[in-house]
PDB file of C-alpha atoms in Angstrom:
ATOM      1  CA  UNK A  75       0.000   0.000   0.000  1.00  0.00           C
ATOM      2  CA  UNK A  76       1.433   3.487  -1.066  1.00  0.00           C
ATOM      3  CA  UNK A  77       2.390   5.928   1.871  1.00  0.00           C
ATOM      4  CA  UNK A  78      -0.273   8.342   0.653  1.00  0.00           C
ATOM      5  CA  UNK A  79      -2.762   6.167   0.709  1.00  0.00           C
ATOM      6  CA  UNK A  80      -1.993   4.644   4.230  1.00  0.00           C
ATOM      7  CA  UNK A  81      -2.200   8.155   5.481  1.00  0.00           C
ATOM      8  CA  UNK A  82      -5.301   9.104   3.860  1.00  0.00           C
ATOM      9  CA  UNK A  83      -6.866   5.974   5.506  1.00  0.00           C
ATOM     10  CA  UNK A  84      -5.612   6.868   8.528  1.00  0.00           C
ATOM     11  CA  UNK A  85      -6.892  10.368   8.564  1.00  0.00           C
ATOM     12  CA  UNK A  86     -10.262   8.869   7.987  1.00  0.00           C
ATOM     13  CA  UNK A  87      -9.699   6.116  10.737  1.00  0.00           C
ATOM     14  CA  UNK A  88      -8.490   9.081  13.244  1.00  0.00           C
ATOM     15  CA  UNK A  89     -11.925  11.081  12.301  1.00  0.00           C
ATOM     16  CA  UNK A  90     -14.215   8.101  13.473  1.00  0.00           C
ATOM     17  CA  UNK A  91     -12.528   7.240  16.689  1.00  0.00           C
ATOM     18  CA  UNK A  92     -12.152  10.917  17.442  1.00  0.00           C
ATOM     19  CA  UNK A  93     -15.978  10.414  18.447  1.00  0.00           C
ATOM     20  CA  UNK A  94     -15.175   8.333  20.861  1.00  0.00           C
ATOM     21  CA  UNK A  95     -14.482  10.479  23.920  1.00  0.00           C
ATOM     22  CA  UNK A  96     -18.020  12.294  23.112  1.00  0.00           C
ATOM     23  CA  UNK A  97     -20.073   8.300  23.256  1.00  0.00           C
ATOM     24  CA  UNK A  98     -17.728   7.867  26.718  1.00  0.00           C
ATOM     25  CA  UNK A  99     -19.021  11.057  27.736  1.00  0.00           C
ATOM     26  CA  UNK A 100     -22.235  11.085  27.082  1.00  0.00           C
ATOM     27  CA  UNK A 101     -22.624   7.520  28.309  1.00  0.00           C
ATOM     28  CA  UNK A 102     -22.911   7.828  31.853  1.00  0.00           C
ATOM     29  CA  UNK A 103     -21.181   5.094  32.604  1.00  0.00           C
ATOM     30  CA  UNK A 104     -18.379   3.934  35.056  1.00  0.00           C
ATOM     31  CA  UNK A 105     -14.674   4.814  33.405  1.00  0.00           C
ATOM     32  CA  UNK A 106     -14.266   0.634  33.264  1.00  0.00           C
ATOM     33  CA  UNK A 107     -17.684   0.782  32.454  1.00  0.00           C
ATOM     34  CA  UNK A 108     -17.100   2.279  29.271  1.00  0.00           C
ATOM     35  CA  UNK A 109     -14.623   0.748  28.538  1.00  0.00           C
ATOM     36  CA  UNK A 110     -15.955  -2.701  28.827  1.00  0.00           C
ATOM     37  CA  UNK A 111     -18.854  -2.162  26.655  1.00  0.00           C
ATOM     38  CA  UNK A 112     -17.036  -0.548  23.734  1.00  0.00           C
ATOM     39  CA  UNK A 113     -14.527  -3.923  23.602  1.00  0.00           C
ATOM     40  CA  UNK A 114     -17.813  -5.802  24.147  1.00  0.00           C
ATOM     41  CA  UNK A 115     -19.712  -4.316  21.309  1.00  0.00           C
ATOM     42  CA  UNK A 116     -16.620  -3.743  18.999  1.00  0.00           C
ATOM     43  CA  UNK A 117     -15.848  -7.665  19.629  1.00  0.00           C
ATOM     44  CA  UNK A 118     -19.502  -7.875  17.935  1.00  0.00           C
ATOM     45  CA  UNK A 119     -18.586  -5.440  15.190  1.00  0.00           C
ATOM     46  CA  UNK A 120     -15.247  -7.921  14.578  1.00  0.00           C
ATOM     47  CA  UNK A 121     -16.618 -11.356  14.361  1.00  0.00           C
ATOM     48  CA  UNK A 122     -18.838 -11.298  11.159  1.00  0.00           C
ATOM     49  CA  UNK A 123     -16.017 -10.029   9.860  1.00  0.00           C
ATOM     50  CA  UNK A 124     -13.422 -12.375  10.741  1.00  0.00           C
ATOM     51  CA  UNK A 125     -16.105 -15.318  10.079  1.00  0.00           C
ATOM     52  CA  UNK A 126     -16.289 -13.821   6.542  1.00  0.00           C
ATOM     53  CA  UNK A 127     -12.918 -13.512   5.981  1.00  0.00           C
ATOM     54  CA  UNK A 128     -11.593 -17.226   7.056  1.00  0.00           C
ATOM     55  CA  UNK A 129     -14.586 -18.718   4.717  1.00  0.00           C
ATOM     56  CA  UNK A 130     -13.365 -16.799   1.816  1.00  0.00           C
ATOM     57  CA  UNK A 131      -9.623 -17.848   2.394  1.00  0.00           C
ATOM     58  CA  UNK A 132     -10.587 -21.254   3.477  1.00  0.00           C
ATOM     59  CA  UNK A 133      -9.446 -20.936   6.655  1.00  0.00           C
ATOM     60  CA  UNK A 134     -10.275 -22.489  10.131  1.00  0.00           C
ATOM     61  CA  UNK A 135     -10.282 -19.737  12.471  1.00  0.00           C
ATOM     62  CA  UNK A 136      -7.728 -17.662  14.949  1.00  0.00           C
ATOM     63  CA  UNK A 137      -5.024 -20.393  15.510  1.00  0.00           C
ATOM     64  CA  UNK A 138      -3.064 -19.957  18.815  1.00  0.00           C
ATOM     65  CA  UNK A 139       0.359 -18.420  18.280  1.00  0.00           C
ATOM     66  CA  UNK A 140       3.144 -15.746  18.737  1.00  0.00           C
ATOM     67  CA  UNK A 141       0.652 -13.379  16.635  1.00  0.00           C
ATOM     68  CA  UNK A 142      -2.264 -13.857  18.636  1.00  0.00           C
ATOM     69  CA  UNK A 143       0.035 -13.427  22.023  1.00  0.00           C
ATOM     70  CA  UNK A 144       1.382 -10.100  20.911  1.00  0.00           C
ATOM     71  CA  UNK A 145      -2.851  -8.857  19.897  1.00  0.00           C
ATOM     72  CA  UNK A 146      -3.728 -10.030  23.359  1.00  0.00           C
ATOM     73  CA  UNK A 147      -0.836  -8.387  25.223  1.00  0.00           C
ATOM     74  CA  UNK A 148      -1.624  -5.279  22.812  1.00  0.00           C
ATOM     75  CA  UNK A 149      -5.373  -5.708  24.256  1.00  0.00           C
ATOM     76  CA  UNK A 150      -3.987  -5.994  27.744  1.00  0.00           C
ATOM     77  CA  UNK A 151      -1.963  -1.893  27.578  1.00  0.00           C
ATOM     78  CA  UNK A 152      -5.377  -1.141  25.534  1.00  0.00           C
ATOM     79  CA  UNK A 153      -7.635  -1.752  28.324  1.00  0.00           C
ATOM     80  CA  UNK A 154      -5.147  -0.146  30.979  1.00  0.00           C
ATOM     81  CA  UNK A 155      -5.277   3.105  28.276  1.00  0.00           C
ATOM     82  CA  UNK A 156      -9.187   2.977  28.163  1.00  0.00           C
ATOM     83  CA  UNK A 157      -9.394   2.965  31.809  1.00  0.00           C
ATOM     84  CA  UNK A 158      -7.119   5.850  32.634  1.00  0.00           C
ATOM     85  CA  UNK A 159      -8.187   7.970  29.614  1.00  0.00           C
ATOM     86  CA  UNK A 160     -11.702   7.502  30.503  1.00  0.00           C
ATOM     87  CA  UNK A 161     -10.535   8.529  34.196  1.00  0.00           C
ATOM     88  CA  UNK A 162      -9.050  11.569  32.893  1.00  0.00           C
ATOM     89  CA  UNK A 163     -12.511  12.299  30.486  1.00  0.00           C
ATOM     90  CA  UNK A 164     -14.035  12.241  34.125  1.00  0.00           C
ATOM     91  CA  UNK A 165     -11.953  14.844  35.424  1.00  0.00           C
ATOM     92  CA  UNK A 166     -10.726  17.512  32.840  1.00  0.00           C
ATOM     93  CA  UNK A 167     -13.573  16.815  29.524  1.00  0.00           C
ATOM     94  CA  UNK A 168     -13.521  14.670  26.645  1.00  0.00           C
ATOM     95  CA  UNK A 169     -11.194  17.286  24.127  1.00  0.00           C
ATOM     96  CA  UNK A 170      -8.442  17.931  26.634  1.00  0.00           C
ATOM     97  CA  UNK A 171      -8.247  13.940  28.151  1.00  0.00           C
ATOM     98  CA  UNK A 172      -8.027  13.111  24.510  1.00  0.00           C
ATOM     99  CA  UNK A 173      -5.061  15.526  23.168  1.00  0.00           C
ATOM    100  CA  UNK A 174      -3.066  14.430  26.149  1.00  0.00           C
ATOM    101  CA  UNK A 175      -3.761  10.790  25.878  1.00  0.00           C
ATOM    102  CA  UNK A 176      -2.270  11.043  22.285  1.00  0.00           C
ATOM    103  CA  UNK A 177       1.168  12.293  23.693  1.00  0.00           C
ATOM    104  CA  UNK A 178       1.628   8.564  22.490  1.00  0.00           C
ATOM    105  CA  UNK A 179       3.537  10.170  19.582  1.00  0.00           C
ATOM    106  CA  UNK A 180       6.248  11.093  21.542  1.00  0.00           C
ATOM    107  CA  UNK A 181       6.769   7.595  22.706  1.00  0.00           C
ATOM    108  CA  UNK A 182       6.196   5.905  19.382  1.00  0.00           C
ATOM    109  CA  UNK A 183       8.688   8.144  17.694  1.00  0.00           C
ATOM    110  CA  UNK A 184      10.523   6.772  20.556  1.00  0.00           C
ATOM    111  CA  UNK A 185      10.416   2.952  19.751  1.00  0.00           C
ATOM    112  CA  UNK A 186      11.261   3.868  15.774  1.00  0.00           C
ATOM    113  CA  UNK A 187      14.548   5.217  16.718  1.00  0.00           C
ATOM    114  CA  UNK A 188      15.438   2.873  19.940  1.00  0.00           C
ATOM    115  CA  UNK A 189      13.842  -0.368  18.415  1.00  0.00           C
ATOM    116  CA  UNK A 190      13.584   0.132  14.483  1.00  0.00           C
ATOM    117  CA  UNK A 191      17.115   2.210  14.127  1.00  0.00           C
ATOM    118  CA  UNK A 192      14.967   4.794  12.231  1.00  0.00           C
ATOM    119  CA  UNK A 193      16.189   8.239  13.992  1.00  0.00           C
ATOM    120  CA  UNK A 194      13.959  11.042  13.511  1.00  0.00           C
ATOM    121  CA  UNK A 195      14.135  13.451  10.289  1.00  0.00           C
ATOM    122  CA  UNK A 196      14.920  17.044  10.792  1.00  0.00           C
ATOM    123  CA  UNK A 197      10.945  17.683   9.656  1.00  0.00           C
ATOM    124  CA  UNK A 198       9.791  14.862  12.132  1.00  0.00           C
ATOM    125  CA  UNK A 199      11.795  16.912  14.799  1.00  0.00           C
ATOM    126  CA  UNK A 200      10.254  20.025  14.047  1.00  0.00           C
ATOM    127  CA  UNK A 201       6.749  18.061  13.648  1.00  0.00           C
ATOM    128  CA  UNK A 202       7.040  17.335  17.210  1.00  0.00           C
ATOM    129  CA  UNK A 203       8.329  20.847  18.430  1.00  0.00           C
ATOM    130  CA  UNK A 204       5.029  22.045  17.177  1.00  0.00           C
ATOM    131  CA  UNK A 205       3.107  19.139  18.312  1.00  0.00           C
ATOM    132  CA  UNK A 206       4.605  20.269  21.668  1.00  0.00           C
ATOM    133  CA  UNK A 207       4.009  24.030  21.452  1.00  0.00           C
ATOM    134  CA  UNK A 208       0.080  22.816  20.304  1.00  0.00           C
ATOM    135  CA  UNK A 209      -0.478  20.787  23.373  1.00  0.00           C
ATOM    136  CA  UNK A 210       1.133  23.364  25.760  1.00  0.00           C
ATOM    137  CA  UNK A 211      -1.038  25.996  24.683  1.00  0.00           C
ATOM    138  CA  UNK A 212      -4.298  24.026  25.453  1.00  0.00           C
ATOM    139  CA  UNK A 213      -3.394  22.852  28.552  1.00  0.00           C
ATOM    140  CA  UNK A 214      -0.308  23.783  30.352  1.00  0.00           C
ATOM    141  CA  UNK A 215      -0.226  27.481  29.806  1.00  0.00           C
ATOM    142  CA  UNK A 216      -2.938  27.812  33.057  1.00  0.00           C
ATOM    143  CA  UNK A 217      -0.734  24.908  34.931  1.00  0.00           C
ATOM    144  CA  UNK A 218      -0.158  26.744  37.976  1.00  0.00           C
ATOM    145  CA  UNK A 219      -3.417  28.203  38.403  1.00  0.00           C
ATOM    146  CA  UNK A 220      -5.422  24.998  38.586  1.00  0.00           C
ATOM    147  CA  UNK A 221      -7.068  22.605  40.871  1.00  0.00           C
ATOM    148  CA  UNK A 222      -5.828  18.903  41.982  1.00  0.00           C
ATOM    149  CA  UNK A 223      -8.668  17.603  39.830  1.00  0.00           C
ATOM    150  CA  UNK A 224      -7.464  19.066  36.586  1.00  0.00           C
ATOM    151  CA  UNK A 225      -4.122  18.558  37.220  1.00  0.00           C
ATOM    152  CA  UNK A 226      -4.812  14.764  38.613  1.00  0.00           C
ATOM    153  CA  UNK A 227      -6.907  14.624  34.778  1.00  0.00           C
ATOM    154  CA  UNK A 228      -3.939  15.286  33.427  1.00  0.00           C
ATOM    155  CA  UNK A 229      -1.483  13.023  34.928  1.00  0.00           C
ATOM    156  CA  UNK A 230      -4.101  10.021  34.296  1.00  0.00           C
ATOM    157  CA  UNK A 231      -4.329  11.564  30.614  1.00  0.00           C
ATOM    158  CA  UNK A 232      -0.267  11.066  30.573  1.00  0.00           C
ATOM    159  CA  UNK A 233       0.079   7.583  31.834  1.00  0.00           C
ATOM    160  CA  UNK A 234      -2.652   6.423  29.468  1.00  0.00           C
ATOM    161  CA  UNK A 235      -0.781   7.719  26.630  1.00  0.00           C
ATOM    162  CA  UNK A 236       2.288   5.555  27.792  1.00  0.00           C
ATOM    163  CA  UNK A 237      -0.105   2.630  27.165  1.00  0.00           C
ATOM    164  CA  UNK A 238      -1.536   3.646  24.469  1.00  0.00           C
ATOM    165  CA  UNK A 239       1.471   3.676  22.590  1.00  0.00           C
ATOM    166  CA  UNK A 240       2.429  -0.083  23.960  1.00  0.00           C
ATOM    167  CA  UNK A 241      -0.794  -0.835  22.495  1.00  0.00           C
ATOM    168  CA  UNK A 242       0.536   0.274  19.217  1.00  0.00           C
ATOM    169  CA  UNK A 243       3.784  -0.900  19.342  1.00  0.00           C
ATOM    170  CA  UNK A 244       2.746  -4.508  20.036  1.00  0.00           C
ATOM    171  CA  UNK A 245      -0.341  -4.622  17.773  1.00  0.00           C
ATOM    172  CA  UNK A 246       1.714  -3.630  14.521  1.00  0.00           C
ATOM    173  CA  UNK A 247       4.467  -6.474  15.863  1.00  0.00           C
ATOM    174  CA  UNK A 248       1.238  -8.696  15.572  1.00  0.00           C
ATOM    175  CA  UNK A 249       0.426  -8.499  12.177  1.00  0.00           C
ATOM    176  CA  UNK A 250       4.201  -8.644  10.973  1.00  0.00           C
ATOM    177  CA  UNK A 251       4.055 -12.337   9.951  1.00  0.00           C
ATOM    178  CA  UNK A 252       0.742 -12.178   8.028  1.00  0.00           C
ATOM    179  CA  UNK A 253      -0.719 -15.034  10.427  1.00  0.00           C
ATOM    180  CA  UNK A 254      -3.392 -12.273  11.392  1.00  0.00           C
ATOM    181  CA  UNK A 255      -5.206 -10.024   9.476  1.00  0.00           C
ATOM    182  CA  UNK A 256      -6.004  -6.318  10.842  1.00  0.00           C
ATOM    183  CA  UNK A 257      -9.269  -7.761  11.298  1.00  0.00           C
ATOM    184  CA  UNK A 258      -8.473 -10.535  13.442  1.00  0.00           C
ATOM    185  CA  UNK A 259      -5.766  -8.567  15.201  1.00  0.00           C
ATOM    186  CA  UNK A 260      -8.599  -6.381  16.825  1.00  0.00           C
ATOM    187  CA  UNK A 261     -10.952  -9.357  17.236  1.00  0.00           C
ATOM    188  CA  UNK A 262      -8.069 -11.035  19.790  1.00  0.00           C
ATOM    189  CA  UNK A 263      -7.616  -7.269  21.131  1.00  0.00           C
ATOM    190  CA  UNK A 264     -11.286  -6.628  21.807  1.00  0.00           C
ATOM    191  CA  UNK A 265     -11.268  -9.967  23.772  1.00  0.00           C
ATOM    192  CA  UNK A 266      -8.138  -9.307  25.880  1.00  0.00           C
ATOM    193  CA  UNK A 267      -9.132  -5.564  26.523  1.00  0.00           C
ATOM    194  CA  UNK A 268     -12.432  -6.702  27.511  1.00  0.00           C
ATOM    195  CA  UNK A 269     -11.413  -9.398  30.291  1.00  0.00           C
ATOM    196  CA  UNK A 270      -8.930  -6.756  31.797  1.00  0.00           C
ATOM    197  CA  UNK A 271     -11.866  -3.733  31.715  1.00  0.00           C
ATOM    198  CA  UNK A 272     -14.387  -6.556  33.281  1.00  0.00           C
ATOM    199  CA  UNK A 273     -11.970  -7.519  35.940  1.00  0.00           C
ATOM    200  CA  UNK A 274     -11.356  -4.387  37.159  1.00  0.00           C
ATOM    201  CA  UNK A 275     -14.975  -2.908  36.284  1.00  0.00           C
ATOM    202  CA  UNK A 276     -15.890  -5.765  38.731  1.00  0.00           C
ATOM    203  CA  UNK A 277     -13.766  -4.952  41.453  1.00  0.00           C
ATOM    204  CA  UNK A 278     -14.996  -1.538  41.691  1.00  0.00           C
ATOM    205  CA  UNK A 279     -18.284   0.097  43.013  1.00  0.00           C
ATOM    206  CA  UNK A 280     -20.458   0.170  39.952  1.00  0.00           C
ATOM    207  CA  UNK A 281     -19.254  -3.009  38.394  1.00  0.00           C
ATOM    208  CA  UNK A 282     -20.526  -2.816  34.733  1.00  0.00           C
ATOM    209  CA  UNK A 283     -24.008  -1.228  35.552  1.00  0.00           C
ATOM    210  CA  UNK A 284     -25.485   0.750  32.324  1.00  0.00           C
ATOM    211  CA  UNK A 285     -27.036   3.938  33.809  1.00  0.00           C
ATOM    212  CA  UNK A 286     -30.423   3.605  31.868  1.00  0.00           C
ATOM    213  CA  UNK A 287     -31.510   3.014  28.007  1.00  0.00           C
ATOM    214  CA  UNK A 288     -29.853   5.664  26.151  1.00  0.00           C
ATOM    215  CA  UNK A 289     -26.951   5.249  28.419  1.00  0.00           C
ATOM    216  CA  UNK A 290     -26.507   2.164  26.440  1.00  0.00           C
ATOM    217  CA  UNK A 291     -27.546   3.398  22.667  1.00  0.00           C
ATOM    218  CA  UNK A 292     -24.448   5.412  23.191  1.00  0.00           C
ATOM    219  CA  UNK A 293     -22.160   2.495  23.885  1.00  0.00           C
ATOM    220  CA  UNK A 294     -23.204   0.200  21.081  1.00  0.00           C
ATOM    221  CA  UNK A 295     -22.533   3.208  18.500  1.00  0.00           C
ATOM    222  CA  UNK A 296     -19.562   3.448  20.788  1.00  0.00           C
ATOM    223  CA  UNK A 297     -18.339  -0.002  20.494  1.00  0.00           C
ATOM    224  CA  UNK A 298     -19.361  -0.692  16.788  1.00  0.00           C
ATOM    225  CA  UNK A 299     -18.914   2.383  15.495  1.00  0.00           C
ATOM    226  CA  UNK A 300     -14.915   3.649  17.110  1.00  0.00           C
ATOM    227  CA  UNK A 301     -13.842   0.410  18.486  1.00  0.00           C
ATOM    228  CA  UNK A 302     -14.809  -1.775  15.538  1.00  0.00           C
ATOM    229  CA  UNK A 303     -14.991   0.666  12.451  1.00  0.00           C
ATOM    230  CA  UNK A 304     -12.997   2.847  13.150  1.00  0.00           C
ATOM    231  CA  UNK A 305     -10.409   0.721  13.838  1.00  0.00           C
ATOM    232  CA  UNK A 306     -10.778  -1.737  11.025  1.00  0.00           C
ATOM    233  CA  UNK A 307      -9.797   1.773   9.375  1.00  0.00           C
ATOM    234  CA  UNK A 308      -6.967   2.440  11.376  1.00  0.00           C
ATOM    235  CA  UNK A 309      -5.106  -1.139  11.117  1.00  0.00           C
ATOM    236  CA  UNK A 310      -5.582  -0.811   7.879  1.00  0.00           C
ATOM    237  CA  UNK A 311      -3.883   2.279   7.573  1.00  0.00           C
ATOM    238  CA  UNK A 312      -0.843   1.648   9.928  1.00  0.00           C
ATOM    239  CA  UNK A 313       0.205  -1.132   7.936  1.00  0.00           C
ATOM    240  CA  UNK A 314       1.702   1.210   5.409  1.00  0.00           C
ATOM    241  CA  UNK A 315       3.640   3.786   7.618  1.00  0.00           C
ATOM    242  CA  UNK A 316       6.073   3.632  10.545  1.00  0.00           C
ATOM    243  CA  UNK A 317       5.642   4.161  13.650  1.00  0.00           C
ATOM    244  CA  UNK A 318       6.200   7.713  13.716  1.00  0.00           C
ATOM    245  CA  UNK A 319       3.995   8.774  11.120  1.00  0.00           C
ATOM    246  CA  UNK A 320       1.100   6.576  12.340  1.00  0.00           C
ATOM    247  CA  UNK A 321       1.417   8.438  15.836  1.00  0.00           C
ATOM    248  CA  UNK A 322       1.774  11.921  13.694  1.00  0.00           C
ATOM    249  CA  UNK A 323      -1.357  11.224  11.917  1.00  0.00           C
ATOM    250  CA  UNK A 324      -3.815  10.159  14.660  1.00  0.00           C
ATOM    251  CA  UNK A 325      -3.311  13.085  16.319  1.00  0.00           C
ATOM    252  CA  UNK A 326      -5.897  14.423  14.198  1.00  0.00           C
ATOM    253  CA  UNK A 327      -8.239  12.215  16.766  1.00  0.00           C
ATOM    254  CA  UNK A 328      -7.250  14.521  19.925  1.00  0.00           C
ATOM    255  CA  UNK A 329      -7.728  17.827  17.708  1.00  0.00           C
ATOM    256  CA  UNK A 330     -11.015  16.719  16.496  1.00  0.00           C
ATOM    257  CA  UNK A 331     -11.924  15.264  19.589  1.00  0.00           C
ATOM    258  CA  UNK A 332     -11.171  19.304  21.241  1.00  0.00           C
ATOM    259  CA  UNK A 333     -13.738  20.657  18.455  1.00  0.00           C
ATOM    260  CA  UNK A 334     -16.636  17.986  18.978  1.00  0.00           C
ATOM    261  CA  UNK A 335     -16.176  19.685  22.562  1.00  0.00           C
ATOM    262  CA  UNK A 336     -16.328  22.527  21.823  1.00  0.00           C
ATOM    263  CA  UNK A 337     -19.313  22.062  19.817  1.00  0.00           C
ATOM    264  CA  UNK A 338     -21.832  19.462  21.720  1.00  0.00           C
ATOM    265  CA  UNK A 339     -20.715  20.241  25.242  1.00  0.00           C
ATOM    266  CA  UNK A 340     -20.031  24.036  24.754  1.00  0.00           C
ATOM    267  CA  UNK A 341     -16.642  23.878  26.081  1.00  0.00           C
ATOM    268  CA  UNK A 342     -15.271  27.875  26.560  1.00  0.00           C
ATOM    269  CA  UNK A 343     -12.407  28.686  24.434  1.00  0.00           C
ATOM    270  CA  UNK A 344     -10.056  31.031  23.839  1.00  0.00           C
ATOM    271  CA  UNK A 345      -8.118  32.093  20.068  1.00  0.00           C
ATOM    272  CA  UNK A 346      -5.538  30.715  21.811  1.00  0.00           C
ATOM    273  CA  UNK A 347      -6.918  27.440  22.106  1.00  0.00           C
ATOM    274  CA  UNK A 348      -7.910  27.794  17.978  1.00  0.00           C
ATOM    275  CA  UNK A 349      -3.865  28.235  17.738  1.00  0.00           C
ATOM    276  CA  UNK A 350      -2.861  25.472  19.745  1.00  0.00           C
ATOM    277  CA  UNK A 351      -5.514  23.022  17.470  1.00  0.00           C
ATOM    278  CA  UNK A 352      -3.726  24.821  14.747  1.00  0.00           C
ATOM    279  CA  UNK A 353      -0.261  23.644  15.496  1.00  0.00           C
ATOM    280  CA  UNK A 354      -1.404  20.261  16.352  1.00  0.00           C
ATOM    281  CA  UNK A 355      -2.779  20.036  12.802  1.00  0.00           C
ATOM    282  CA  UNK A 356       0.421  21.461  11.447  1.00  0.00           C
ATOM    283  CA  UNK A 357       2.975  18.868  13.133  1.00  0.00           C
ATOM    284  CA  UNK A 358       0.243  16.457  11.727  1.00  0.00           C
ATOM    285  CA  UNK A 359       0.855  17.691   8.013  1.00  0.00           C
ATOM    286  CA  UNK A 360       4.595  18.263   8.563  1.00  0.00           C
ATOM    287  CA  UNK A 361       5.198  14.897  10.041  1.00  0.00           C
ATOM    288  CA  UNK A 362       3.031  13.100   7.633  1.00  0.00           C
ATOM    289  CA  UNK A 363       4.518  14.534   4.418  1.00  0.00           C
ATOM    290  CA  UNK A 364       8.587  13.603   5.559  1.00  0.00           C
ATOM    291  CA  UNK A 365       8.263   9.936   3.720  1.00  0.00           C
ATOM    292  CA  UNK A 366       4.913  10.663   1.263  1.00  0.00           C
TER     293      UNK A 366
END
């Protein structure tokens, strides 16, 4: 698959699961909760799929194996992610939990250079100077003068991002050999994810208790719309870019996820905040464009 086409696929990949943040949201449910449910109903999204797919090719099924190891420990830093990014939704909004959760560029462009010898281009540098710059001015310019809830939002937003980014790393190590499809890849991730979120959705207060009926309209369109489309769309998109550029490109979710915000929750903002979506979008083109 060309480069331009993988990152045109992921843009449109980035767009659909940018939506999910505003389904957690406007859920009501428990941060596991949430969780939970959108691996539950993304696993449903998966398997017609992946029963599809193995009668066309003639094949038996998801056979046991180093592949399907790497998805489920890829599911496991998933559902840690989902838990502490829906945490930090709870505490500091759906468009600011999401633009820090995707500091997972950072640490991706971290693993290309330490694991995959591939050191960063001079553009890829400045890519994530503005990237950065972006961030800062959305949420660190008002650091000092804000509560332990915001700032404890932020430091869940953080540590999710460190997952988020094993997730990555050890999904694309998955479907290296070709033994799984993207498809399938997700199918053994939704499963993992979802015994970690309902082990620890268990263990807390509100176990995996839907709030009432719309509660749970909003996390089927969670679960088959960003969990299973949208990432049937991203997988298929990473395949054709590194690391790097992948991480670049989906920071289009966070950005988008800041205007849905803005726009269904009326979230105040500032032309500062404009030019701090601005620069995000710019280290998106300028990383994106080093190897198209």
């Amino acid at each position: 698959m060309e480069q331009k086409n993988s990152i045109a696929i992921l843009a449109a990949g980035a767009a659909v699961i940018s939506f999910s943040s505003i389904f957690s949201r406007l859920s009501e449910a428990s941060p596991a909760a949430n969780g939970f449910y959108r691996m539950l109903f993304g696993l449903l999204f998966f398997i017609p799929v992946v029963v599809l797919y193995a009668k066309r090719k003639g094949k038996t099924g998801i056979r046991p194996g180093r592949p399907v190891a790497l998805a489920s420990i890829a599911g496991f830093f998933l559902a840690i992610d989902m838990y502490l990014w829906h945490t930090s939704i709870e505490l500091i909004g759906p468009g600011l939990a999401t633009l820090i959760a995707n500091f997972q560029v950072f640490f991706l462009a971290g693993y290309d250079t330490v694991l995959f010898k591939k050191p960063p281009s001079p553009k890829l540098k400045a890519a994530l100077v503005l990237a950065v710059a972006g961030l800062y001015i959305l949420i660190g310019r008002d650091w000092g003068s804000t509560g332990s809830e915001f700032k404890s939002g932020v430091f869940f937003g953080l540590a999710a991002a460190f997952n988020y980014s094993l997730f990555f790393l050890f999904l694309k190590k998955s479907g290296i050999t070709g033994e799984l499809n993207n498809n399938e890849s997700m199918a053994v991730v939704s499963v993992s994810s979802g015994i970690v979120l309902g082990i620890i959705a268990f263990t807390g207060y509100n176990g995996i208790h839907i709030p009432n009926t719309e509660s749970l309209i909003w996390l089927v369109l969670y679960g088959l719309i960003c969990q299973g489309f949208g990432w049937m769309v991203v997988t298929t998109g990473m395949k054709g870019t590194s690391l790097s550029v992948a991480g670049l490109m989906l920071l289009l979710q966070p950005t988008l996820a800041w205007v849905w915000d803005v726009m269904i929750f009326d979230k105040p903002f500032y032309m500062l905040d404009v030019a701090g979506a601005a620069l995000s979008l710019a280290a998106i083109y300028l990383g994106t464009v080093r190897e198209a």
